């Protein structure tokens, strides 16, 4: 089966600019996650979707980050405006209805804010 | 609060040595899942194992083995006869079963360097 697809692979932007990342999960996976991985740290959950509804966005900096999952399939994560501390790898993951059955991660988007 | 601690930041070994990566977790739930992931230099997270809180049997898969001890809240990972290809960052993670699904809580990772 095809894996979790993410694009772009790399992105360099200046601070205060906006950026968007795209994720296409494994077909049929109802749950989609966006994680942020800062260099030297473990991934941290930003937002979790169940189909097209938000389950948990408690750690999403909502003043600058937004995410949507239209039609319960693809998802887009946006940062506007970006700050230097947003430099990180943004990982998308998907799982069947319950994440306890396993997660599949995409290759991530490495964002550098200069 | 849920927490995963990987106290070893970096480990360096020579090929064929055995190495154990430690993981200690905190949770108030009685039902939870523990995971290990490998992150090679290419960046993707590779799933290694999932263990539920009711199954304390140790598991072996080739050169990999895992020791789960609820009494000490630990889920340690051992690589036997390490190889250069084992060089990567290894993450331990915890997920708690909630009504609407689960999300992973990761430790900070242990960087394993295996030299020839």
Coordinates of C-alpha atoms in Angstrom, one line a residue:
Chain A
X1 CA 0.0 0.0 0.0
X2 CA 1.1 3.6 -0.6
X3 CA 2.5 5.3 2.4
X4 CA 1.7 8.8 3.9
X5 CA 2.7 11.4 1.3
X6 CA 3.9 14.8 2.3
X7 CA 5.0 17.8 0.3
X8 CA 7.1 19.8 0.0
X9 CA 10.1 17.9 1.3
X10 CA 12.0 21.1 2.2
X11 CA 11.1 24.7 2.6
X12 CA 13.1 27.8 3.4
X13 CA 11.2 31.0 4.2
X14 CA 11.9 34.3 5.8
X15 CA 10.3 35.2 9.2
X16 CA 6.8 36.7 8.9
X17 CA 6.1 34.9 5.7
X18 CA 3.5 32.2 5.4
X19 CA 3.9 28.6 4.4
X20 CA 1.7 25.6 3.9
X21 CA 2.3 21.9 4.1
X22 CA 0.3 19.1 2.5
X23 CA -0.4 15.6 3.6
X24 CA -2.2 12.7 2.0
X25 CA -2.7 9.8 4.4
X26 CA -3.0 6.1 3.7
X27 CA -6.2 5.3 2.0
X28 CA -9.0 4.5 4.5
X29 CA -7.2 5.8 7.6
X30 CA -9.6 7.9 9.5
X31 CA -7.2 9.5 11.9
X32 CA -4.6 12.0 10.8
X33 CA -2.0 13.7 13.0
X34 CA 0.4 16.6 12.5
X35 CA 3.5 16.5 14.7
X36 CA 6.3 19.1 15.0
X37 CA 9.8 17.8 15.6
X38 CA 12.4 20.4 16.6
X39 CA 16.0 19.4 16.2
X40 CA 17.2 17.2 19.0
X41 CA 13.7 16.6 20.4
X42 CA 11.0 14.0 19.9
X43 CA 7.9 14.8 17.8
X44 CA 5.2 16.8 19.5
X45 CA 1.5 16.6 18.6
X46 CA 0.1 19.7 17.0
X47 CA -3.3 18.5 15.9
X48 CA -5.3 15.3 15.5
X49 CA -8.2 14.8 13.1
X50 CA -10.8 12.0 13.2
X51 CA -12.2 12.0 9.6
X52 CA -12.7 15.8 9.0
X53 CA -13.3 16.7 12.7
X54 CA -10.6 18.0 15.1
X55 CA -10.1 15.7 18.1
X56 CA -7.2 17.5 19.8
X57 CA -5.6 20.8 18.9
X58 CA -4.6 21.8 22.5
X59 CA -0.9 22.2 21.5
X60 CA -1.5 24.1 18.3
X61 CA -0.4 27.7 18.5
X62 CA -3.7 29.0 17.1
X63 CA -2.5 32.6 16.7
X64 CA -0.3 31.5 13.8
X65 CA -1.0 27.9 13.0
X66 CA -4.1 26.5 11.3
X67 CA -5.0 23.1 9.8
X68 CA -7.8 21.6 7.9
X69 CA -8.8 18.3 6.6
X70 CA -11.4 18.8 4.0
X71 CA -13.5 15.7 3.1
X72 CA -11.7 13.7 5.7
X73 CA -8.8 12.8 3.4
X74 CA -6.0 15.3 2.6
X75 CA -4.8 17.8 5.1
X76 CA -3.1 21.1 5.0
X77 CA -1.1 22.8 7.8
X78 CA -0.4 26.5 7.5
X79 CA 1.8 28.8 9.4
X80 CA 1.2 32.6 9.1
X81 CA 3.3 34.5 10.0
X82 CA 6.3 32.2 10.6
X83 CA 8.8 32.8 13.4
X84 CA 12.3 31.6 13.7
X85 CA 11.3 29.1 16.4
X86 CA 9.0 27.4 13.9
X87 CA 12.0 25.9 12.2
X88 CA 11.4 22.1 12.5
X89 CA 10.4 19.0 10.7
X90 CA 6.6 18.7 10.3
X91 CA 5.5 15.1 10.3
X92 CA 2.1 13.8 9.2
X93 CA 0.9 10.5 10.4
X94 CA -2.2 8.4 9.9
X95 CA -3.8 5.4 11.5
X96 CA -7.0 3.4 11.3
X97 CA -9.9 4.5 13.5
X98 CA -7.9 4.0 16.7
X99 CA -4.2 4.9 16.8
X100 CA -3.5 2.0 19.1
X101 CA -3.3 -0.2 16.0
X102 CA -0.3 1.6 14.8
X103 CA 0.7 4.8 13.1
X104 CA 2.4 5.4 9.8
X105 CA 4.5 8.5 9.4
X106 CA 5.3 10.4 6.3
X107 CA 8.9 11.6 5.5
X108 CA 8.1 15.0 6.8
X109 CA 8.7 18.6 5.6
X110 CA 11.8 20.3 6.9
X111 CA 11.1 24.0 7.4
X112 CA 13.8 26.5 7.9
X113 CA 12.8 30.0 8.9
X114 CA 15.5 32.6 8.4
Chain B
X1 CA 0.6 13.7 33.5
X2 CA 1.9 11.5 30.7
X3 CA 5.6 11.5 30.1
X4 CA 8.3 9.5 28.4
X5 CA 11.9 9.7 29.6
X6 CA 14.9 8.5 27.6
X7 CA 17.8 9.4 29.9
X8 CA 20.5 8.4 27.4
X9 CA 21.0 11.2 24.9
X10 CA 23.8 9.5 23.0
X11 CA 25.3 6.1 22.9
X12 CA 28.4 5.0 20.9
X13 CA 29.3 1.4 20.5
X14 CA 31.5 -0.7 18.2
X15 CA 30.0 -3.2 15.8
X16 CA 28.9 -6.5 17.3
X17 CA 28.5 -5.0 20.8
X18 CA 25.1 -5.4 22.5
X19 CA 23.4 -2.1 23.5
X20 CA 20.3 -1.4 25.6
X21 CA 18.3 1.8 25.2
X22 CA 16.3 2.8 28.3
X23 CA 12.8 4.1 28.4
X24 CA 10.8 5.1 31.5
X25 CA 7.2 6.3 31.2
X26 CA 4.6 7.9 33.4
X27 CA 0.8 7.5 33.0
X28 CA -2.3 7.4 35.2
X29 CA -4.1 5.1 32.8
X30 CA -4.3 1.4 33.2
X31 CA -4.7 0.9 29.5
X32 CA -2.0 2.2 27.3
X33 CA 0.4 1.3 24.5
X34 CA 4.1 1.6 24.2
X35 CA 6.1 2.0 21.0
X36 CA 9.6 2.2 19.7
X37 CA 10.4 4.0 16.5
X38 CA 13.7 4.3 14.6
X39 CA 14.6 7.5 12.8
X40 CA 17.6 7.1 10.5
X41 CA 19.4 10.1 9.0
X42 CA 16.9 10.2 6.1
X43 CA 14.3 11.4 8.7
X44 CA 11.4 9.1 8.4
X45 CA 10.0 7.4 11.5
X46 CA 10.1 3.6 11.2
X47 CA 7.8 1.6 13.4
X48 CA 9.6 -1.1 15.4
X49 CA 7.2 -2.4 18.0
X50 CA 3.9 -1.8 19.8
X51 CA 3.1 -3.3 23.2
X52 CA -0.1 -3.0 25.2
X53 CA -0.2 -2.5 28.9
X54 CA -1.7 -5.9 29.6
X55 CA 1.1 -7.9 27.9
X56 CA 4.3 -8.0 29.8
X57 CA 5.9 -10.8 27.8
X58 CA 9.2 -9.9 26.5
X59 CA 9.5 -9.9 22.7
X60 CA 12.4 -10.8 20.4
X61 CA 12.6 -10.0 16.7
X62 CA 15.9 -11.0 15.2
X63 CA 18.6 -8.9 16.8
X64 CA 16.0 -6.8 18.6
X65 CA 14.4 -7.5 21.9
X66 CA 12.2 -5.6 24.3
X67 CA 11.8 -5.8 28.0
X68 CA 8.5 -4.4 29.4
X69 CA 8.3 -4.1 33.2
X70 CA 5.2 -2.4 34.6
X71 CA 6.5 -2.5 38.1
X72 CA 9.3 -0.1 37.1
X73 CA 7.3 1.6 34.3
X74 CA 10.1 0.7 31.9
X75 CA 10.2 -0.5 28.3
X76 CA 13.8 -1.1 27.4
X77 CA 15.1 -2.0 23.9
X78 CA 18.2 -4.1 23.3
X79 CA 20.0 -4.6 20.1
X80 CA 22.2 -7.6 20.0
X81 CA 25.4 -7.7 17.9
X82 CA 24.9 -4.1 16.7
X83 CA 25.6 -3.2 13.1
X84 CA 26.5 0.1 11.5
X85 CA 23.0 0.2 9.9
X86 CA 21.6 0.4 13.4
X87 CA 22.9 4.0 13.7
X88 CA 19.9 6.2 14.1
X89 CA 17.8 8.1 16.7
X90 CA 15.5 5.8 18.6
X91 CA 12.3 7.1 20.1
X92 CA 10.2 5.5 22.8
X93 CA 6.5 6.6 22.8
X94 CA 3.4 6.2 24.8
X95 CA -0.2 6.4 23.7
X96 CA -3.2 6.4 26.1
X97 CA -6.6 5.1 25.0
X98 CA -9.1 7.9 24.9
X99 CA -12.6 7.9 23.7
X100 CA -11.9 9.5 20.4
X101 CA -8.6 8.1 19.5
X102 CA -5.0 8.2 20.5
X103 CA -1.9 10.4 20.0
X104 CA 1.7 9.5 20.7
X105 CA 3.8 11.1 23.4
X106 CA 7.5 10.8 22.5
X107 CA 10.6 10.8 24.5
X108 CA 13.5 13.0 23.4
X109 CA 15.2 10.1 21.7
X110 CA 18.5 8.3 22.0
X111 CA 21.1 8.8 19.3
X112 CA 22.9 5.5 18.7
X113 CA 26.2 5.5 16.8
X114 CA 27.7 2.2 15.7
X115 CA 31.2 2.3 14.4
X116 CA 32.9 -0.4 12.4

